[in-house]
PDB file of C-alpha atoms in Angstrom:
ATOM      1  CA  UNK A   1       9.262 -19.287  11.837  1.00 53.00           C
ATOM      2  CA  UNK A   2       9.125 -15.209  13.133  1.00 52.00           C
ATOM      3  CA  UNK A   3      10.622 -16.686  15.514  1.00 58.00           C
ATOM      4  CA  UNK A   4      13.312 -17.964  13.955  1.00 57.00           C
ATOM      5  CA  UNK A   5      12.664 -14.705  11.255  1.00 54.00           C
ATOM      6  CA  UNK A   6      13.767 -11.910  14.414  1.00 55.00           C
ATOM      7  CA  UNK A   7      16.072 -14.744  15.848  1.00 59.00           C
ATOM      8  CA  UNK A   8      18.911 -13.755  12.677  1.00 55.00           C
ATOM      9  CA  UNK A   9      18.138  -9.857  14.047  1.00 53.00           C
ATOM     10  CA  UNK A  10      20.114  -7.638  11.449  1.00 48.00           C
ATOM     11  CA  UNK A  11      21.442 -11.001   9.309  1.00 57.00           C
ATOM     12  CA  UNK A  12      18.937 -10.408   6.656  1.00 61.00           C
ATOM     13  CA  UNK A  13      17.802  -7.523   5.378  1.00 64.00           C
ATOM     14  CA  UNK A  14      15.357  -6.120   6.710  1.00 67.00           C
ATOM     15  CA  UNK A  15      13.098  -6.139   4.160  1.00 67.00           C
ATOM     16  CA  UNK A  16      12.788 -10.095   4.022  1.00 67.00           C
ATOM     17  CA  UNK A  17      11.745 -10.175   7.661  1.00 64.00           C
ATOM     18  CA  UNK A  18       9.450  -7.130   7.352  1.00 73.00           C
ATOM     19  CA  UNK A  19       7.079  -8.091   4.981  1.00 74.00           C
ATOM     20  CA  UNK A  20       5.725 -11.658   6.749  1.00 73.00           C
ATOM     21  CA  UNK A  21       6.138  -9.582  10.472  1.00 72.00           C
ATOM     22  CA  UNK A  22       3.129  -7.132   8.989  1.00 74.00           C
ATOM     23  CA  UNK A  23       0.996  -9.855   7.554  1.00 72.00           C
ATOM     24  CA  UNK A  24       1.479 -11.480  10.868  1.00 69.00           C
ATOM     25  CA  UNK A  25       0.747  -9.013  12.455  1.00 70.00           C
ATOM     26  CA  UNK A  26      -3.301  -8.913  11.662  1.00 68.00           C
ATOM     27  CA  UNK A  27      -3.375 -12.375  12.765  1.00 64.00           C
ATOM     28  CA  UNK A  28      -5.802 -12.526  16.499  1.00 58.00           C
ATOM     29  CA  UNK A  29      -3.364 -14.686  18.104  1.00 53.00           C
ATOM     30  CA  UNK A  30      -2.480 -12.542  20.407  1.00 56.00           C
ATOM     31  CA  UNK A  31       1.146 -14.447  21.047  1.00 56.00           C
ATOM     32  CA  UNK A  32       1.480 -14.427  16.214  1.00 56.00           C
ATOM     33  CA  UNK A  33       0.590 -10.567  16.734  1.00 62.00           C
ATOM     34  CA  UNK A  34       3.024  -9.694  19.605  1.00 68.00           C
ATOM     35  CA  UNK A  35       5.630 -11.114  18.609  1.00 66.00           C
ATOM     36  CA  UNK A  36       4.926  -9.996  14.742  1.00 68.00           C
ATOM     37  CA  UNK A  37       4.781  -6.219  16.091  1.00 72.00           C
ATOM     38  CA  UNK A  38       7.799  -6.444  17.349  1.00 73.00           C
ATOM     39  CA  UNK A  39      10.131  -7.029  14.704  1.00 65.00           C
ATOM     40  CA  UNK A  40       7.562  -4.464  12.655  1.00 74.00           C
ATOM     41  CA  UNK A  41       8.589  -1.861  15.631  1.00 73.00           C
ATOM     42  CA  UNK A  42      12.838  -2.845  15.898  1.00 70.00           C
ATOM     43  CA  UNK A  43      12.659  -3.016  11.257  1.00 70.00           C
ATOM     44  CA  UNK A  44      10.577  -0.229  10.954  1.00 74.00           C
ATOM     45  CA  UNK A  45      14.054   1.813  11.246  1.00 73.00           C
ATOM     46  CA  UNK A  46      16.245  -0.267   8.756  1.00 73.00           C
ATOM     47  CA  UNK A  47      14.181  -0.734   6.162  1.00 76.00           C
ATOM     48  CA  UNK A  48      15.094   1.545   2.546  1.00 78.00           C
ATOM     49  CA  UNK A  49      12.060   3.662   1.601  1.00 82.00           C
ATOM     50  CA  UNK A  50      13.072   4.624  -1.108  1.00 86.00           C
ATOM     51  CA  UNK A  51      15.658   3.213  -2.991  1.00 87.00           C
ATOM     52  CA  UNK A  52      14.944  -0.500  -2.290  1.00 88.00           C
ATOM     53  CA  UNK A  53      12.484  -0.861  -5.461  1.00 89.00           C
ATOM     54  CA  UNK A  54      11.475  -4.541  -4.645  1.00 90.00           C
ATOM     55  CA  UNK A  55      10.244  -4.782  -0.616  1.00 88.00           C
ATOM     56  CA  UNK A  56       8.690  -1.446  -1.708  1.00 91.00           C
ATOM     57  CA  UNK A  57       6.668  -3.058  -4.655  1.00 91.00           C
ATOM     58  CA  UNK A  58       6.556  -6.429  -2.439  1.00 89.00           C
ATOM     59  CA  UNK A  59       4.935  -4.003   0.155  1.00 89.00           C
ATOM     60  CA  UNK A  60       1.982  -2.882  -2.914  1.00 93.00           C
ATOM     61  CA  UNK A  61       1.709  -6.119  -4.393  1.00 91.00           C
ATOM     62  CA  UNK A  62       1.116  -7.358  -0.721  1.00 89.00           C
ATOM     63  CA  UNK A  63      -1.751  -5.082  -0.327  1.00 91.00           C
ATOM     64  CA  UNK A  64      -3.989  -5.123  -3.871  1.00 94.00           C
ATOM     65  CA  UNK A  65      -6.600  -8.231  -4.652  1.00 93.00           C
ATOM     66  CA  UNK A  66      -5.648  -7.813  -8.251  1.00 95.00           C
ATOM     67  CA  UNK A  67      -3.035  -6.495 -10.727  1.00 94.00           C
ATOM     68  CA  UNK A  68      -3.668  -2.752 -12.210  1.00 94.00           C
ATOM     69  CA  UNK A  69      -5.017  -3.769 -15.195  1.00 92.00           C
ATOM     70  CA  UNK A  70      -2.717  -4.865 -18.509  1.00 91.00           C
ATOM     71  CA  UNK A  71       0.481  -5.500 -15.950  1.00 92.00           C
ATOM     72  CA  UNK A  72      -1.522  -9.228 -14.755  1.00 91.00           C
ATOM     73  CA  UNK A  73       1.730 -11.916 -15.961  1.00 90.00           C
ATOM     74  CA  UNK A  74       3.625  -9.565 -14.401  1.00 89.00           C
ATOM     75  CA  UNK A  75       6.680 -11.570 -12.307  1.00 91.00           C
ATOM     76  CA  UNK A  76       9.546 -10.370  -9.483  1.00 89.00           C
ATOM     77  CA  UNK A  77       8.651  -7.742  -6.414  1.00 88.00           C
ATOM     78  CA  UNK A  78       5.724  -6.576  -9.011  1.00 92.00           C
ATOM     79  CA  UNK A  79       3.394  -9.550  -9.274  1.00 91.00           C
ATOM     80  CA  UNK A  80       0.122  -9.750  -7.383  1.00 92.00           C
ATOM     81  CA  UNK A  81      -1.935 -12.768  -6.315  1.00 89.00           C
ATOM     82  CA  UNK A  82      -5.286 -12.753  -6.569  1.00 90.00           C
ATOM     83  CA  UNK A  83      -7.596 -12.835  -3.401  1.00 88.00           C
ATOM     84  CA  UNK A  84     -11.015 -12.083  -2.558  1.00 88.00           C
ATOM     85  CA  UNK A  85     -10.467  -9.394   0.156  1.00 87.00           C
ATOM     86  CA  UNK A  86      -7.543  -7.475   2.300  1.00 86.00           C
ATOM     87  CA  UNK A  87      -8.349  -6.918   5.636  1.00 86.00           C
ATOM     88  CA  UNK A  88      -8.565  -3.605   6.349  1.00 88.00           C
ATOM     89  CA  UNK A  89      -5.876  -3.561   8.689  1.00 87.00           C
ATOM     90  CA  UNK A  90      -3.179  -4.724   7.077  1.00 86.00           C
ATOM     91  CA  UNK A  91      -4.103  -2.112   3.867  1.00 91.00           C
ATOM     92  CA  UNK A  92      -3.711   0.082   6.017  1.00 91.00           C
ATOM     93  CA  UNK A  93      -1.126  -0.258   7.240  1.00 88.00           C
ATOM     94  CA  UNK A  94       0.286  -0.842   4.043  1.00 90.00           C
ATOM     95  CA  UNK A  95      -0.727   2.557   2.989  1.00 94.00           C
ATOM     96  CA  UNK A  96       0.580   4.161   5.657  1.00 91.00           C
ATOM     97  CA  UNK A  97       3.955   2.953   5.525  1.00 89.00           C
ATOM     98  CA  UNK A  98       4.348   4.795   1.545  1.00 93.00           C
ATOM     99  CA  UNK A  99       3.049   7.117   2.442  1.00 94.00           C
ATOM    100  CA  UNK A 100       6.654   7.598   4.171  1.00 91.00           C
ATOM    101  CA  UNK A 101       8.343   6.103   1.139  1.00 90.00           C
ATOM    102  CA  UNK A 102       9.935   8.806  -1.722  1.00 90.00           C
ATOM    103  CA  UNK A 103       9.880   5.986  -3.899  1.00 92.00           C
ATOM    104  CA  UNK A 104       6.453   5.154  -4.139  1.00 94.00           C
ATOM    105  CA  UNK A 105       7.108   7.195  -8.066  1.00 94.00           C
ATOM    106  CA  UNK A 106       9.327   5.770  -9.550  1.00 94.00           C
ATOM    107  CA  UNK A 107       7.603   4.331 -13.136  1.00 94.00           C
ATOM    108  CA  UNK A 108       7.497   0.945 -12.941  1.00 93.00           C
ATOM    109  CA  UNK A 109       5.739   1.075  -9.083  1.00 95.00           C
ATOM    110  CA  UNK A 110       3.181   3.328 -10.208  1.00 96.00           C
ATOM    111  CA  UNK A 111       0.626   1.164 -11.703  1.00 96.00           C
ATOM    112  CA  UNK A 112       0.274  -0.517  -8.890  1.00 96.00           C
ATOM    113  CA  UNK A 113       0.610   2.679  -6.169  1.00 96.00           C
ATOM    114  CA  UNK A 114      -2.661   4.018  -8.298  1.00 97.00           C
ATOM    115  CA  UNK A 115      -4.331   0.995  -8.286  1.00 96.00           C
ATOM    116  CA  UNK A 116      -3.817   0.547  -4.474  1.00 96.00           C
ATOM    117  CA  UNK A 117      -4.901   3.579  -4.288  1.00 97.00           C
ATOM    118  CA  UNK A 118      -7.660   3.092  -6.449  1.00 96.00           C
ATOM    119  CA  UNK A 119      -9.119  -0.021  -4.560  1.00 96.00           C
ATOM    120  CA  UNK A 120      -8.046   2.088  -0.784  1.00 96.00           C
ATOM    121  CA  UNK A 121     -10.640   3.924  -1.726  1.00 95.00           C
ATOM    122  CA  UNK A 122     -13.614   2.241  -1.896  1.00 94.00           C
ATOM    123  CA  UNK A 123     -12.452   0.142   1.349  1.00 94.00           C
ATOM    124  CA  UNK A 124     -13.871   1.675   4.955  1.00 93.00           C
ATOM    125  CA  UNK A 125     -13.344   5.455   5.823  1.00 94.00           C
ATOM    126  CA  UNK A 126      -9.716   4.966   8.153  1.00 95.00           C
ATOM    127  CA  UNK A 127      -8.698   3.537   4.612  1.00 95.00           C
ATOM    128  CA  UNK A 128     -10.413   5.725   2.408  1.00 95.00           C
ATOM    129  CA  UNK A 129      -8.164   8.337   3.879  1.00 96.00           C
ATOM    130  CA  UNK A 130      -4.781   6.786   4.090  1.00 96.00           C
ATOM    131  CA  UNK A 131      -5.848   6.228   0.103  1.00 97.00           C
ATOM    132  CA  UNK A 132      -6.445   9.832  -0.679  1.00 96.00           C
ATOM    133  CA  UNK A 133      -3.172  10.589   1.078  1.00 97.00           C
ATOM    134  CA  UNK A 134      -0.709   8.328  -0.191  1.00 96.00           C
ATOM    135  CA  UNK A 135      -2.472  10.194  -3.284  1.00 96.00           C
ATOM    136  CA  UNK A 136      -1.085  13.425  -2.115  1.00 95.00           C
ATOM    137  CA  UNK A 137       2.477  11.940  -0.865  1.00 96.00           C
ATOM    138  CA  UNK A 138       3.147  10.357  -4.315  1.00 96.00           C
ATOM    139  CA  UNK A 139       2.117  13.836  -6.681  1.00 94.00           C
ATOM    140  CA  UNK A 140       5.131  15.164  -4.394  1.00 95.00           C
ATOM    141  CA  UNK A 141       7.128  12.304  -5.641  1.00 94.00           C
ATOM    142  CA  UNK A 142       6.507  11.406  -8.803  1.00 95.00           C
ATOM    143  CA  UNK A 143       7.709  10.627 -11.962  1.00 94.00           C
ATOM    144  CA  UNK A 144       6.855  14.005 -14.005  1.00 94.00           C
ATOM    145  CA  UNK A 145       5.694  11.518 -17.393  1.00 96.00           C
ATOM    146  CA  UNK A 146       3.667   9.529 -15.490  1.00 95.00           C
ATOM    147  CA  UNK A 147       1.882  12.307 -13.803  1.00 94.00           C
ATOM    148  CA  UNK A 148      -1.146  12.782 -15.526  1.00 95.00           C
ATOM    149  CA  UNK A 149      -2.411   8.893 -16.765  1.00 94.00           C
ATOM    150  CA  UNK A 150      -1.934   8.643 -12.314  1.00 95.00           C
ATOM    151  CA  UNK A 151      -4.441  11.737 -11.572  1.00 94.00           C
ATOM    152  CA  UNK A 152      -6.510  10.869 -14.686  1.00 94.00           C
ATOM    153  CA  UNK A 153      -6.371   7.779 -12.766  1.00 95.00           C
ATOM    154  CA  UNK A 154      -7.366   8.296  -9.136  1.00 94.00           C
ATOM    155  CA  UNK A 155      -9.564  11.034 -10.457  1.00 92.00           C
ATOM    156  CA  UNK A 156     -12.032   8.465 -12.216  1.00 92.00           C
ATOM    157  CA  UNK A 157     -12.050   6.292  -9.146  1.00 93.00           C
ATOM    158  CA  UNK A 158     -12.676   9.206  -6.913  1.00 92.00           C
ATOM    159  CA  UNK A 159     -15.770  10.709  -8.630  1.00 90.00           C
ATOM    160  CA  UNK A 160     -16.894   6.804  -9.365  1.00 90.00           C
ATOM    161  CA  UNK A 161     -17.052   5.540  -5.607  1.00 90.00           C
ATOM    162  CA  UNK A 162     -17.625   9.400  -4.657  1.00 87.00           C
ATOM    163  CA  UNK A 163     -20.208  10.458  -7.312  1.00 84.00           C
ATOM    164  CA  UNK A 164     -21.231   7.541  -8.869  1.00 81.00           C
ATOM    165  CA  UNK A 165     -22.729   7.821 -12.231  1.00 75.00           C
ATOM    166  CA  UNK A 166     -21.597  11.983 -11.842  1.00 68.00           C
ATOM    167  CA  UNK A 167     -23.363  14.349 -10.123  1.00 63.00           C
ATOM    168  CA  UNK A 168     -24.838  17.839 -10.942  1.00 55.00           C
ATOM    169  CA  UNK A 169     -25.626  20.024  -8.600  1.00 54.00           C
ATOM    170  CA  UNK A 170     -29.000  21.721  -7.884  1.00 55.00           C
ATOM    171  CA  UNK A 171     -28.748  25.919  -8.073  1.00 53.00           C
ATOM    172  CA  UNK A 172     -31.130  26.457  -5.500  1.00 54.00           C
ATOM    173  CA  UNK A 173     -33.003  29.755  -5.025  1.00 59.00           C
ATOM    174  CA  UNK A 174     -29.475  32.128  -3.217  1.00 52.00           C
ATOM    175  CA  UNK A 175     -26.912  30.674  -5.941  1.00 45.00           C
ATOM    176  CA  UNK A 176     -26.739  33.778  -8.439  1.00 47.00           C
TER     177      UNK A 176
END
């Protein structure tokens, strides 16, 4: 399938070929992985990371294990197929790609991007760093009406992951 998609070249939109290639690039089979990575490298410059909301939605949802609260019944590009787990390598690639996007702050995408950041915070250290970087990029491109709720959700998750149960800083003898 990847050879067939790759042979189509510029005829289909890059967004059609990119996501299956990205998913296949994490496989352990060298023949599949090499072809998939070459597809990704070739198509990467052609991706519309600003205005192609459908592609950004599919990309974001591909890295989620569950839908954001209240968005479980959503259809189309923002439909999340529940998964037991997500390979850290794939989630890291998606987080890194979304960091380059100016379209992640659009109101329809924000709940999914925030949910991806929150899920990324519960992953390995590399994924956590990429999730935090995505959160910072999101604040630069987010629709102003979504900023308060998105910030609160990310901060609540940061506190839950890094300071479970809340933390009280003990004052030492040298603390004035």
